[in-house]
Each structure stands twice: as C-alpha cells, then as structure tokens.
Short mmCIF file of C-alpha atoms in Angstrom, two decimals:
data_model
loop_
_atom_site.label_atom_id
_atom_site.label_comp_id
_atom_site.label_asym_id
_atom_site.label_seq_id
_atom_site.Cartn_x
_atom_site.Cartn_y
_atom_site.Cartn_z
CA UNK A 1 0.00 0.00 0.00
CA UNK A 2 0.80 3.66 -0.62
CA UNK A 3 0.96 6.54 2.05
CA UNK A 4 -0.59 9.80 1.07
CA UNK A 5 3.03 11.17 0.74
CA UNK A 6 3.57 8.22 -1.77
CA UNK A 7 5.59 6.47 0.42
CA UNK A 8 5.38 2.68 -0.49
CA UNK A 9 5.09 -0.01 2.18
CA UNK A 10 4.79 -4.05 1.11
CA UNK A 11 2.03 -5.61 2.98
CA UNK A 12 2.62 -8.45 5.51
CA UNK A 13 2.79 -11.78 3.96
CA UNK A 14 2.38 -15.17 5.47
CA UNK A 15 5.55 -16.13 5.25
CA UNK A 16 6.48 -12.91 7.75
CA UNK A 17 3.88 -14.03 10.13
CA UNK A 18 5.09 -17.10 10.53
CA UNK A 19 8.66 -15.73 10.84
CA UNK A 20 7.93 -13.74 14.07
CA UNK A 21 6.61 -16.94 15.04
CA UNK A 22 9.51 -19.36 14.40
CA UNK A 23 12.40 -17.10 16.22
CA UNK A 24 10.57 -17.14 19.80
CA UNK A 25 10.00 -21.33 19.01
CA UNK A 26 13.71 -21.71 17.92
CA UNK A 27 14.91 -19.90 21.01
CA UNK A 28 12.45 -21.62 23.19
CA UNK A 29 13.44 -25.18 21.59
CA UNK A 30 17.16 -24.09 22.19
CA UNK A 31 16.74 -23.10 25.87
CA UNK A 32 14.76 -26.10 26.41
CA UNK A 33 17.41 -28.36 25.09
CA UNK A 34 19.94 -26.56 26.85
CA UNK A 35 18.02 -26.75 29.45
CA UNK A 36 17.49 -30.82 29.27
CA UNK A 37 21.48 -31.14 28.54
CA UNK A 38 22.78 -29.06 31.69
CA UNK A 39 20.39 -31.52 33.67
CA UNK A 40 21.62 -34.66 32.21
CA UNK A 41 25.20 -33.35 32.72
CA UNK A 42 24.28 -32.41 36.47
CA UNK A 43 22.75 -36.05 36.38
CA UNK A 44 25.81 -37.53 35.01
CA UNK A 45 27.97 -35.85 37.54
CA UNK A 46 26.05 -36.99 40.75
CA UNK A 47 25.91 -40.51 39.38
CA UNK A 48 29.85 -40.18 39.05
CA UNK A 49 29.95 -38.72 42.76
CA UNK A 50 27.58 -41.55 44.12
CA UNK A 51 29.69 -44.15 42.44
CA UNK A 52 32.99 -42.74 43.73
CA UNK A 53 31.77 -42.16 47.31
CA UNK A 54 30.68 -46.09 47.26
CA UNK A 55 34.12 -47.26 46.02
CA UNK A 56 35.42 -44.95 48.92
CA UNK A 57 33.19 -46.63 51.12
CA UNK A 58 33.87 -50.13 49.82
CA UNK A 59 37.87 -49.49 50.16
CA UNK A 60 37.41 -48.34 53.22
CA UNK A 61 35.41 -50.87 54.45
CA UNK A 62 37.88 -53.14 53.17
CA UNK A 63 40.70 -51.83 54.52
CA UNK A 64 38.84 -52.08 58.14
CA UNK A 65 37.90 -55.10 57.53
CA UNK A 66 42.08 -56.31 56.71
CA UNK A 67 43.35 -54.37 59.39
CA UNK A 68 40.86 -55.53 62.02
CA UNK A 69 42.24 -59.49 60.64
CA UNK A 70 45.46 -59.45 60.69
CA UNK A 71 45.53 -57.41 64.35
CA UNK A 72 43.98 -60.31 65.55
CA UNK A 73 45.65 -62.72 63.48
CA UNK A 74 48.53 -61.43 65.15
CA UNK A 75 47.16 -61.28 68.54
CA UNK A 76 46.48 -65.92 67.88
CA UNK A 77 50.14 -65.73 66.84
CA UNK A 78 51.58 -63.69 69.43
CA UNK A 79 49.77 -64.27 72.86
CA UNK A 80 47.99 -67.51 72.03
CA UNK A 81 50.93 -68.86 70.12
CA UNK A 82 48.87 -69.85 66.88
CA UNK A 83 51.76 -71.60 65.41
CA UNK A 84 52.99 -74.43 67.86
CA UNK A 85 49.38 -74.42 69.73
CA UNK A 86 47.83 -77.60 68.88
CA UNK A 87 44.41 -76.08 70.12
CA UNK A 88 42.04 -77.14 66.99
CA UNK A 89 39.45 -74.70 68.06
CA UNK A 90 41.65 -71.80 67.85
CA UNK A 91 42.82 -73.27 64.29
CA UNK A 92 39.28 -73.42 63.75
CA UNK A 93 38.56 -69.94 64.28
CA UNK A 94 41.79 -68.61 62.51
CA UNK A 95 40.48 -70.83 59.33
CA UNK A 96 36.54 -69.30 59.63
CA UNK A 97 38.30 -65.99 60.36
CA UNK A 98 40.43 -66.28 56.96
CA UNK A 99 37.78 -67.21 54.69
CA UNK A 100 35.53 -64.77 55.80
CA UNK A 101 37.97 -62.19 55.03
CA UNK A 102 38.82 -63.46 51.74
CA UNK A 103 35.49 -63.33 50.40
CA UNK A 104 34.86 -59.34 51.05
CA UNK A 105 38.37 -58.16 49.81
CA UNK A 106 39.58 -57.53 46.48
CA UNK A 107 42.55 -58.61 44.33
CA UNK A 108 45.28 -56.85 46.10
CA UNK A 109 43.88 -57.11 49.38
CA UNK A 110 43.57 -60.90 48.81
CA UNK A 111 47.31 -61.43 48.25
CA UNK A 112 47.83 -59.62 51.43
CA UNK A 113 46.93 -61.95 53.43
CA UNK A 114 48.09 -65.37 51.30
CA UNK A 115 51.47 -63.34 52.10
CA UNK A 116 51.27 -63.04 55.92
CA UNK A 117 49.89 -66.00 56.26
CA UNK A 118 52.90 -67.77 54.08
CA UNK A 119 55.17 -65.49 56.26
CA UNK A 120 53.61 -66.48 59.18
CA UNK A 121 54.39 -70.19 58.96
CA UNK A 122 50.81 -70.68 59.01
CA UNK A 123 50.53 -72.83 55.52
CA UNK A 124 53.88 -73.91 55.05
CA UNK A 125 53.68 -77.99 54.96
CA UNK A 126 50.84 -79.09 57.28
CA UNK A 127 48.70 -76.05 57.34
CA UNK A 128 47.80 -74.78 60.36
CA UNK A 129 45.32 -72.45 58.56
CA UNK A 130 43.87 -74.74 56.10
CA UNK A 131 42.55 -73.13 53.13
CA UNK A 132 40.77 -75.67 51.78
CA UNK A 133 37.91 -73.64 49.38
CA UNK A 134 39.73 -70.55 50.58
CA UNK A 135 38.40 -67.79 47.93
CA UNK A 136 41.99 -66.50 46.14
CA UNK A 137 40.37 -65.73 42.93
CA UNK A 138 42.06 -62.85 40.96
CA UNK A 139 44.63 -62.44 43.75
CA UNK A 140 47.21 -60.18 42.79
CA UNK A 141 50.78 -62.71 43.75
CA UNK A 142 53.66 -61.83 40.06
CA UNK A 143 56.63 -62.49 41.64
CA UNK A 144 55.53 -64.02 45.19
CA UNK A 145 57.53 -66.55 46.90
CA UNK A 146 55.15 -69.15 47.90
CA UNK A 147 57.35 -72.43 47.86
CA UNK A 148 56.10 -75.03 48.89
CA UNK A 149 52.58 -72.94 50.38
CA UNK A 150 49.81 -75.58 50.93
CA UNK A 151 47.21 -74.24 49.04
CA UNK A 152 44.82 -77.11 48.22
CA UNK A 153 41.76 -77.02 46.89
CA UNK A 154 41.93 -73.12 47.07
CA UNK A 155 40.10 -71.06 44.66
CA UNK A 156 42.93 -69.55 42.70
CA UNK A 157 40.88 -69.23 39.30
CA UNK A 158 42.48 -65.40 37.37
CA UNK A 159 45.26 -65.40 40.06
CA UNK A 160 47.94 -63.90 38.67
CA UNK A 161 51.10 -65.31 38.97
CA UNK A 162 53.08 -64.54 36.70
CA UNK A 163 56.80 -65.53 37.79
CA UNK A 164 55.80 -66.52 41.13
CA UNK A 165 57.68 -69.26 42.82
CA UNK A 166 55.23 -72.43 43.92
CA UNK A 167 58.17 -74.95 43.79
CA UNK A 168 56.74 -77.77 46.17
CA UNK A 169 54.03 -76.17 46.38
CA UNK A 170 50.61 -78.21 47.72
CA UNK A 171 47.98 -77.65 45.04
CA UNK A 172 46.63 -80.48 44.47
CA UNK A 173 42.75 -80.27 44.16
CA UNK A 174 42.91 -76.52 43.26
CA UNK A 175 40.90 -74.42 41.21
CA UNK A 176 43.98 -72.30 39.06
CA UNK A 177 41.77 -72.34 35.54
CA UNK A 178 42.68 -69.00 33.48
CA UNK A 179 45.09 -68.05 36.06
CA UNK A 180 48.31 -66.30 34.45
CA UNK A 181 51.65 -68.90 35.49
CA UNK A 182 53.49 -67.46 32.59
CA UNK A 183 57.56 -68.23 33.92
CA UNK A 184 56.64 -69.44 37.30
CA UNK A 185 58.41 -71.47 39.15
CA UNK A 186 56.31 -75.11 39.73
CA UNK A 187 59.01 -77.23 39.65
CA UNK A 188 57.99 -80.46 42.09
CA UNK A 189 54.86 -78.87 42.65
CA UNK A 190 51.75 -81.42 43.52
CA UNK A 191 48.86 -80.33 40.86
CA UNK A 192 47.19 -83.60 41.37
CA UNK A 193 43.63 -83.12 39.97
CA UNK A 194 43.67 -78.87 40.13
CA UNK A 195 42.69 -77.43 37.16
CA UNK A 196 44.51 -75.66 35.17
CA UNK A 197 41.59 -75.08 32.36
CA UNK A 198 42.70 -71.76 29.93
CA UNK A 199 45.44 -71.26 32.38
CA UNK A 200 48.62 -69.56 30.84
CA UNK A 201 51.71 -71.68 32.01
CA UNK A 202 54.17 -71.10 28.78
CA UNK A 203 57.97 -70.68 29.46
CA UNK A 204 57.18 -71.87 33.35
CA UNK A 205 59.02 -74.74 35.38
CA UNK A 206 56.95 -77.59 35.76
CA UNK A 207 59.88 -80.24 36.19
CA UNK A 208 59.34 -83.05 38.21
CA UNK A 209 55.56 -81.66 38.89
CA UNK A 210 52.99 -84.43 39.94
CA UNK A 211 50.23 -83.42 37.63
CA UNK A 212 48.39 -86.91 37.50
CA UNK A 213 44.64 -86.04 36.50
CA UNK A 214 45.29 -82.57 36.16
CA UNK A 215 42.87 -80.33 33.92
CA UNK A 216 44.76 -78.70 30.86
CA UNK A 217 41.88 -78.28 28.64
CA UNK A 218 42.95 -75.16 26.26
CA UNK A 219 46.16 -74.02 29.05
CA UNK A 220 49.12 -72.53 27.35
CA UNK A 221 51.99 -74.68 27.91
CA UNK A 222 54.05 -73.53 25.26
CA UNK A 223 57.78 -72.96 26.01
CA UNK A 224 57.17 -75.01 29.12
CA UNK A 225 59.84 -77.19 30.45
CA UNK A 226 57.98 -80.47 31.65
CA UNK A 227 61.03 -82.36 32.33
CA UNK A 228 59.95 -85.31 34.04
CA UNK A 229 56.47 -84.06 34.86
CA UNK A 230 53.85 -87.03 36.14
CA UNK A 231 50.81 -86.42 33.33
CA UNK A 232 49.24 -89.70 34.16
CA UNK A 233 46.13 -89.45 33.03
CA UNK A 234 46.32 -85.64 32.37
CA UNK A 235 43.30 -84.09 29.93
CA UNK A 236 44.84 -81.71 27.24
CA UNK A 237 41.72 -81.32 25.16
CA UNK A 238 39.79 -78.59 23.66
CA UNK A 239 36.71 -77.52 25.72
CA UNK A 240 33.45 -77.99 25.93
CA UNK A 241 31.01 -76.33 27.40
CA UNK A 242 27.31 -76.83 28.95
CA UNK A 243 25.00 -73.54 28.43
CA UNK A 244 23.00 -72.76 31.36
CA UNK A 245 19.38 -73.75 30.65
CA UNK A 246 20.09 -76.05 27.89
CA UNK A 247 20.51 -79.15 27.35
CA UNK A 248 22.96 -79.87 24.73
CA UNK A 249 26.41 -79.49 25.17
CA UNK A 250 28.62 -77.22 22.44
CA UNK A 251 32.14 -77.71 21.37
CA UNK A 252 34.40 -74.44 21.58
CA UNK A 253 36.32 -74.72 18.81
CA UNK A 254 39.70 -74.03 19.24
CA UNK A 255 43.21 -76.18 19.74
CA UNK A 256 43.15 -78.02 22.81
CA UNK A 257 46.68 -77.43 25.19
CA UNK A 258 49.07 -75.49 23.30
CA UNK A 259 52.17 -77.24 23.76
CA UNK A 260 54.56 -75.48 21.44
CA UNK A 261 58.39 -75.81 22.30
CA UNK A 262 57.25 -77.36 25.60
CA UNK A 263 59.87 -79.88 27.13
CA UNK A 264 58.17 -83.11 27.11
CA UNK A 265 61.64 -84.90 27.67
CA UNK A 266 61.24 -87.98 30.18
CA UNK A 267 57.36 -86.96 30.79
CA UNK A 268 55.41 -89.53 31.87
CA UNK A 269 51.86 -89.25 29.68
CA UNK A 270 50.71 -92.81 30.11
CA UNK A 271 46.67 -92.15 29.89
CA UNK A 272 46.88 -88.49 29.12
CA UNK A 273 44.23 -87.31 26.70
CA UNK A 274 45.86 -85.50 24.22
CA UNK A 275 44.70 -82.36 22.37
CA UNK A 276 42.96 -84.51 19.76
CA UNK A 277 40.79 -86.32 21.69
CA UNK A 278 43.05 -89.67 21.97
CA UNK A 279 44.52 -91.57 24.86
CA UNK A 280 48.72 -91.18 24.61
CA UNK A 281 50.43 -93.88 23.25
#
C-alpha cells in the first residue's frame, strides 16, 4: 500500500507471520534443550559422585575389615601362640576368620593376606590355617615366593602369577583355571587333579611336577619345560562347554593345550588325553 506522501510499504505476507513466530520457538526449543542437557550433565555428575563415594566406602570398608584381621591374626600368633598351639578350636577360628575375610576383599587385598599367612608359617607344609575352598580368585601374587605354600583345593581361578615361585608347592585339588603362570616357578609342585583349564603356564618350570589327572583343557603350555612331569592321566583337550538352561552341550572350537616348544623330555603321559581327543600312546 501507498501513504498519502507516496511512500510505499509491502504488505505483511504469510511467510512474515510465521517468521515472528519461528524465532521465539527456535529460542524456546534451544533453551529447552539446553536446558534438558545441563540436567543430564548435572545427572551424570552426581551418578559419578555416588559411584565414587561407594568405592570410597567399599575401600574403606575393606581396609577395616584387613586391618581388624590381621591385628587379631597377630594377637592368635603372638599371645595364644597360633603356630605351635595344637588347640584345633583356635585353628578353627583362625580358618573361619580367613575365609571370611577373603570373600569381602579384592585382588590386592587378597594377596595380602596369602602373604602373611605364608610369612607367618601358618601354611607352610601341614597347614595350620587350612585353606581348603579358601576364595583367592584374581589375587594379585607376580613375583611371590610361595614355595612349597599348601594351598589345596583353594580357589585360585584369574590369580595372577606370573613368575611366582610355587616350587613344592601343595595344590593339588585346586581351582587355578585361566590363572596367568606365565615363567613361574612349579618345579615339584603337587597339581594332582587342580585345574589348570585356559590357564597360561608357557615358558614356566613344571619339572618333576605331579600333575596326574590334572585339567589342561585349552592351558598354554608352550615354552614349558615339563622335564619329568607325572601327566598320568592328564586331559589336554579342547573344551566344551554346557550352556545354562540347555541341554545340549557345544564344542568351543579351538586347539586343545598349546604345547609349542614345551619340554616333554622324560614326561610320563601314560593315559593323558591328548589335544585330539586320543589316549597317549
């Protein structure tokens, strides 16, 4: 339309409507998304802070519950003469007081006491802590001296141990499947029926080891020097494995012990199943 002074204006269209229209929704859309991302980040953040205050709380709990052991722990050894006592209650106790321990602590906190209790004298030869079904799983031992420790029929499945030195070591009976023995020292070791399922033993010292019956399914022996080892009756084979709520049984296909380089020299692997499925000849 024209003014009277002939001025010209252009007439709102639709399109200009709307336009007025759109900015306030953009803006609105962008504070509301704003709005909706702060909160998830403020969210995000107290989750973090709740998480980290539990592990806090779990450490320190932990770390109580350690200290609180081994002060009386030392207490049995020290006034009650734990070690030459031949008191089976108090053995008792110091065994219920162990396990318990074990099964509330983590990796690191785990080897921690394996390490005073080896110290100790307290499972050197006949056990006077016996850790029969002791819960060692993941325990954190590279490079611990543990000759001849009597740790059988502990749970040691994911220790790692990785150089450590179990010469004569008791472990017959124990659970070591998938636990890392890459260059440790078993040499005379008793692994009469442990497992040993996935467990990674190459370039370790296994020589005169008693390892009648033991499980090798899938383990990594290669490099290993099984001088004179006892595999009497030994299973090397691949795996198989049973699937919870089914009923048929399925093959994992892969090679069954990996015994690459390994020094079989003067073995004895009369009745050993071999990788392939078939008795030793």
């Amino acid at each position: 339309y024209t003014l009277p002074n002939g001025e010209f204006f252009r007439a709102k269209t639709l399109w200009d409507w709307l336009e007025l229209l759109i900015i306030p929704l953009v803006l609105a859309g962008g504070a509301l998304l704003l709005e909706q991302s702060e909160r998830a980040v403020e969210r995000k953040t107290a989750e973090d802070r709740a998480k980290l205050e539990r592990e806090i709380s779990t450490d320190r709990q932990q770390e109580a519950a350690l200290q609180a052991y081994l002060d009386r722990m030392a207490e049995m050894l020290l006034e009650k003469e734990l070690r030459t006592s031949q008191n089976e209650e108090m053995r008792n106790v110091a065994r219920i007081r162990t396990l318990t321990v074990l099964r509330g602590l983590d990796e690191t906190r785990k080897a921690i006491v394996l390490v005073f209790l080896y110290e100790s004298g307290l499972i050197v030869g006949k056990p006077i802590v016996d850790l029969t079904e002791a819960d060692l799983s993941g325990a954190k031992l590279s490079g611990t001296d543990l000759s001849k420790a009597n740790l059988s029929k502990a749970n040691l499945s994911k220790a790692h141990l990785t150089g450590a030195n179990l010469s004569g070591a008791k472990l017959s009976g124990a659970d070591l499947s998938y636990a890392q023995l890459s260059k440790a020292d078993v040499s005379e070791a008793d692994l009469f029926q442990a497992s040993l399922i996935e467990a990674d033993l190459s370039k370790a010292k296994l020589i005169l080891a008693n390892m009648r019956k033991t499980k090798l399914s899938a383990a990594n022996l290669s490099g290993a020097d099984l001088r004179a080892a006892d595999l009497t009756g030994a299973n090397l084979t691949a795996l198989e494995e049973i699937h919870d709520g089914l009923s048929y049984t399925q093959t994992i296909y892969r090679s069954g012990a990996d015994l690459s380089g390994a020094d079989l020299s003067d073995a004895n692997l009369k009745g050993a199943i071999m990788p392939d499925g078939t008795p030793y000849d």
